[in-house]
CSV table of C-alpha atoms in Angstrom, one decimal:
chain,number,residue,atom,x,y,z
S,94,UNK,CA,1.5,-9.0,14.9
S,95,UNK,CA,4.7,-7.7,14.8
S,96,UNK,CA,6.0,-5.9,11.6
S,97,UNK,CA,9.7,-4.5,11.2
S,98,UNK,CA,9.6,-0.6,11.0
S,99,UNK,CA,11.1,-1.3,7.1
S,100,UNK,CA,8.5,-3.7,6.8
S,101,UNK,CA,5.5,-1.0,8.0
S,102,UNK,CA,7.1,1.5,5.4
S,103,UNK,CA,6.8,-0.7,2.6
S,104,UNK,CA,3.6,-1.3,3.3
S,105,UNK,CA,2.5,2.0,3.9
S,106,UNK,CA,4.0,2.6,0.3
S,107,UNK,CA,2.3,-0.2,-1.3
S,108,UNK,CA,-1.0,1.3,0.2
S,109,UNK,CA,-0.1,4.9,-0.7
S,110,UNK,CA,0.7,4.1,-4.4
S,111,UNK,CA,-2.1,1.9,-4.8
S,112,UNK,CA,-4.5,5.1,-3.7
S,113,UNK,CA,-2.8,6.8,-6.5
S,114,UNK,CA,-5.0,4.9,-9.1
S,115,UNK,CA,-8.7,6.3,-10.1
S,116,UNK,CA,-11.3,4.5,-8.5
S,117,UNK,CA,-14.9,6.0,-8.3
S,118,UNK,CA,-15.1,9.4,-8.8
S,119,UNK,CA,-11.5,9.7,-7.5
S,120,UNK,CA,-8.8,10.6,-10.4
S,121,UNK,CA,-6.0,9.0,-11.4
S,122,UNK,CA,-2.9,11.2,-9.4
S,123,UNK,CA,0.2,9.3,-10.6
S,124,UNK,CA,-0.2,10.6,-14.1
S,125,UNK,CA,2.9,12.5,-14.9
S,126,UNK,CA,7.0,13.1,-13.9
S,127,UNK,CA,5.5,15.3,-11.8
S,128,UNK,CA,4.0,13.2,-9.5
S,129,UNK,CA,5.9,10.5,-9.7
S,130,UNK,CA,9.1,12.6,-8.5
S,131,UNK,CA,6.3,14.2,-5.7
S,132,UNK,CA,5.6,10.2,-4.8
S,133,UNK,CA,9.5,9.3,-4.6
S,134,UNK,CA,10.4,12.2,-2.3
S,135,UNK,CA,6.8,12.2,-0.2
S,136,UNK,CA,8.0,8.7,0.6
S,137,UNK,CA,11.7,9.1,0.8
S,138,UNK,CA,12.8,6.3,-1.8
S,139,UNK,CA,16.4,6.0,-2.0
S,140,UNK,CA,18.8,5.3,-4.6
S,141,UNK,CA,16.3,6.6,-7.6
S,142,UNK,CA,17.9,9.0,-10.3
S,143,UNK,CA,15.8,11.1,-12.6
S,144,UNK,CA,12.6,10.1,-13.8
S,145,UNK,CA,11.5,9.3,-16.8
S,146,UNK,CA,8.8,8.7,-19.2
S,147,UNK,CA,9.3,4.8,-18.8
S,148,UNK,CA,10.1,5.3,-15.0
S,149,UNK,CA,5.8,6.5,-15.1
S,150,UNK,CA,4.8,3.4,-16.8
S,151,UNK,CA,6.5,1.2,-15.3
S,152,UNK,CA,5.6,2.2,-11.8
S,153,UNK,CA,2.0,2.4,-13.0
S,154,UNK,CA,2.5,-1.5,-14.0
S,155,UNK,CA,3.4,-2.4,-11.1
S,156,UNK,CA,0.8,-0.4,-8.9
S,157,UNK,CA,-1.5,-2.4,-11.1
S,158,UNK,CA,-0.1,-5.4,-9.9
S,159,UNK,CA,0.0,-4.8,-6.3
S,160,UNK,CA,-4.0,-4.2,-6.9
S,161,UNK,CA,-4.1,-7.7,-8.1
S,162,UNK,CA,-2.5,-9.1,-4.8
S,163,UNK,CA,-4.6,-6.8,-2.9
S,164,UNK,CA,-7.7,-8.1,-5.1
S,165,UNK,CA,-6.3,-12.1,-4.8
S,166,UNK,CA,-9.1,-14.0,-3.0
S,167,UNK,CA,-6.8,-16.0,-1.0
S,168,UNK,CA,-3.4,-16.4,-0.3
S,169,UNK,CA,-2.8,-19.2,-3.1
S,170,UNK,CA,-3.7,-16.6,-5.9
S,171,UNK,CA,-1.9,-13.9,-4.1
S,172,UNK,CA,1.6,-15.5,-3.9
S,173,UNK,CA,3.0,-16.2,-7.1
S,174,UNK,CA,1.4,-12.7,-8.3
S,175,UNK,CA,3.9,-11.6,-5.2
S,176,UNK,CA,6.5,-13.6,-6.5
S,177,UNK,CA,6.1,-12.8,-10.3
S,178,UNK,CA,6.7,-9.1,-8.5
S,179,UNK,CA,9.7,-9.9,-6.7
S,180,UNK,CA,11.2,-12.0,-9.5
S,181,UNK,CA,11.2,-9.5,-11.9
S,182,UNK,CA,12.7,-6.9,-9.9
S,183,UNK,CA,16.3,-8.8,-9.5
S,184,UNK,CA,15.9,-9.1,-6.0
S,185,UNK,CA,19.3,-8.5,-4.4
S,186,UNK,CA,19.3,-8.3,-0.3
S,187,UNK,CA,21.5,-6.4,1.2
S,188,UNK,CA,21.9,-4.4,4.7
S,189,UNK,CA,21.9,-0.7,5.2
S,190,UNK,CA,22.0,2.2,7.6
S,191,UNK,CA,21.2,4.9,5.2
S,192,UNK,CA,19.6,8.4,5.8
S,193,UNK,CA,19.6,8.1,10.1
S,194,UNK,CA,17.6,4.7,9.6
S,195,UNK,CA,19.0,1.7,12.1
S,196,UNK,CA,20.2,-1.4,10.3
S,197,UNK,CA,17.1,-2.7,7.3
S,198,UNK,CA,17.4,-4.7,4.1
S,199,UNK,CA,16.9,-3.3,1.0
S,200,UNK,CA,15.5,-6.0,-1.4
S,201,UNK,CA,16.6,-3.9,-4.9
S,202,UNK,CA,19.5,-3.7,-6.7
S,203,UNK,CA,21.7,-0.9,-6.7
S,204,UNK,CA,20.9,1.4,-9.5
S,205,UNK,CA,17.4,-0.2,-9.5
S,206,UNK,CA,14.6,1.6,-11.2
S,207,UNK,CA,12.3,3.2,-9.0
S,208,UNK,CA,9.7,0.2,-10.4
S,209,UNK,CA,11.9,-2.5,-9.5
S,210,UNK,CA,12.5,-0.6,-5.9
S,211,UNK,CA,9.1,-0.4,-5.6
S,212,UNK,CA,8.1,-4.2,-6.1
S,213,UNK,CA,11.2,-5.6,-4.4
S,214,UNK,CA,10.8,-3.9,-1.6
S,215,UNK,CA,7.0,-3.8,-1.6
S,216,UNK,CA,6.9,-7.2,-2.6
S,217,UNK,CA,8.8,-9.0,0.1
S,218,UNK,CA,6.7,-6.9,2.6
S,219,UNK,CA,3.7,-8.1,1.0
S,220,UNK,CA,5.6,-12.1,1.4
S,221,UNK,CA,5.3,-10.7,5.0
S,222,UNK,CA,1.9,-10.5,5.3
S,223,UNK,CA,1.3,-13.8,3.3
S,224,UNK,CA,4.1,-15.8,5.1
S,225,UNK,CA,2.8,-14.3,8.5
S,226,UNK,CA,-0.6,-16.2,7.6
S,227,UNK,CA,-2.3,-12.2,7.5
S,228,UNK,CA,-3.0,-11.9,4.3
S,229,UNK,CA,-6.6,-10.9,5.0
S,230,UNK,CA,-5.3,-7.4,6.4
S,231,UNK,CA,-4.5,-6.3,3.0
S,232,UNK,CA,-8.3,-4.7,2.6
S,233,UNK,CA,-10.2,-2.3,1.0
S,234,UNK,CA,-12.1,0.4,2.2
S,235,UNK,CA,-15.9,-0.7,3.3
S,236,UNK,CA,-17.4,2.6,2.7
S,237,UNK,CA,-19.4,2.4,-0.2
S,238,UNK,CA,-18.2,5.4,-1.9
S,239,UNK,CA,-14.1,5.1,-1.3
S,240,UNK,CA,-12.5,1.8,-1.7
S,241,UNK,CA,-9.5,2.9,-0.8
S,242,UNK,CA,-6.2,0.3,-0.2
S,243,UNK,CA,-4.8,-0.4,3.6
S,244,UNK,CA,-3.4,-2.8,5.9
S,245,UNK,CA,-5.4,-3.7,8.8
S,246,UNK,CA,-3.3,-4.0,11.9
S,247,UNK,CA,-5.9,-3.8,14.3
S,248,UNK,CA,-5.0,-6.2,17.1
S,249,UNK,CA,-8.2,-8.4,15.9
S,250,UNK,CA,-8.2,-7.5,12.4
S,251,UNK,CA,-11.7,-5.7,12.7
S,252,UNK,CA,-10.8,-2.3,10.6
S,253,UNK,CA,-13.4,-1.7,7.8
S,254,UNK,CA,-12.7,1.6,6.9
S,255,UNK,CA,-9.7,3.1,5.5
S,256,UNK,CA,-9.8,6.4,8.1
S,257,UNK,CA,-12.4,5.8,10.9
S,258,UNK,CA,-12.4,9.3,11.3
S,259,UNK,CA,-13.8,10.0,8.1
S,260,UNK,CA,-15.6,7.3,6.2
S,261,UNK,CA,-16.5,5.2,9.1
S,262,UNK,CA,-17.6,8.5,10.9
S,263,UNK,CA,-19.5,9.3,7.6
S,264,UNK,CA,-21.5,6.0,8.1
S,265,UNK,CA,-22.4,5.9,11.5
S,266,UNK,CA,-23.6,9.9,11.3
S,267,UNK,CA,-26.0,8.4,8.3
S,268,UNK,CA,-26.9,5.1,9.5
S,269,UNK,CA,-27.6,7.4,13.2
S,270,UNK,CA,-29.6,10.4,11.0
S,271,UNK,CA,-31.7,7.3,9.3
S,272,UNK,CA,-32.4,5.7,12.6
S,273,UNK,CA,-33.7,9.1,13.9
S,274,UNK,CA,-35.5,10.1,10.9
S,275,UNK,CA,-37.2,6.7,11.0
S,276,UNK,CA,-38.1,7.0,15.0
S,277,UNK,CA,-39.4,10.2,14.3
S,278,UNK,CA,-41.2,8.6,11.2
């Protein structure tokens, strides 16, 4: 499958703010300006002036609606969630060359919110995926104590854990330890 560097970004924002949320025993880490502006910069969104207190909630809406697409049991429940996302960001294409990047399209407005940057241009990588017939690579971690967002682009979609050097690791040392301990038995 072949993604568009822009595209890959997007996605690997989507993912990122997603992991933001509380889920377990993991904590909620988008809860402040704080973090917000260490989210914005950590992921080099463009065009986004100061935060604010309604900057928070409204990127918190819309990570909450990315979850829901994630969540979507098939591709008919996740697009119009997608497009609801899209819509309400006053999607305006337009070309750019910004920051050493080659030519991309930014899907937001100028003088977007950093919300409405996020779902335009999160959202029509997400319409990727879905239009691309791949919307089963939008997944969720398989270890049983994580649960964590990503994209599988494994070459035959068969990634089950979000880092297979630590969860998946985790699971085969266990299920390895239990086969031992019950040889030894």
């Amino acid at each position: 499958m072949l993604i568009p560097h822009d595209t890959r970004i997007a996605l690997d924002t989507v993912v990122d703010l997603m992991n933001t949320a509380a889920r377990g025993d993991r904590e909620d880490t988008l809860t402040d300006l704080d973090a917000l502006g260490v989210f914005v910069r950590e992921h080099r969104i463009s065009d986004v002036g100061e935060l604010t207190p309604e900057d928070l909630r409204a990127v918190r809406d819309v990570r909450d609606r990315f979850t829901a697409v994630f969540s979507a049991p098939d591709a008919r429940i996740a697009a119009p969630l997608i497009n609801q996302l899209v819509a309400a960001a006053g999607t305006t294409p337009q070309l750019t060359d910004h920051d050493g990047y080659d030519w991309h399209v930014h899907y937001f407005a100028p003088g977007a919110s950093v919300a409405d940057h996020l779902a335009a241009d999160c959202g029509m990588a997400l319409a990727f995926i879905v239009v691309s017939g791949e919307r089963e690579r939008l997944r969720r971690c398989e270890a049983p104590d994580c649960g964590r967002a990503f994209v599988d682009l494994s070459r035959n979609r068969s990634r089950r854990y979000c880092d297979s050097r630590t969860c998946g690791n985790r699971l085969h040392v266990a299920a390895y330890r239990a086969r031992r301990k019950e040889a030894a038995g």
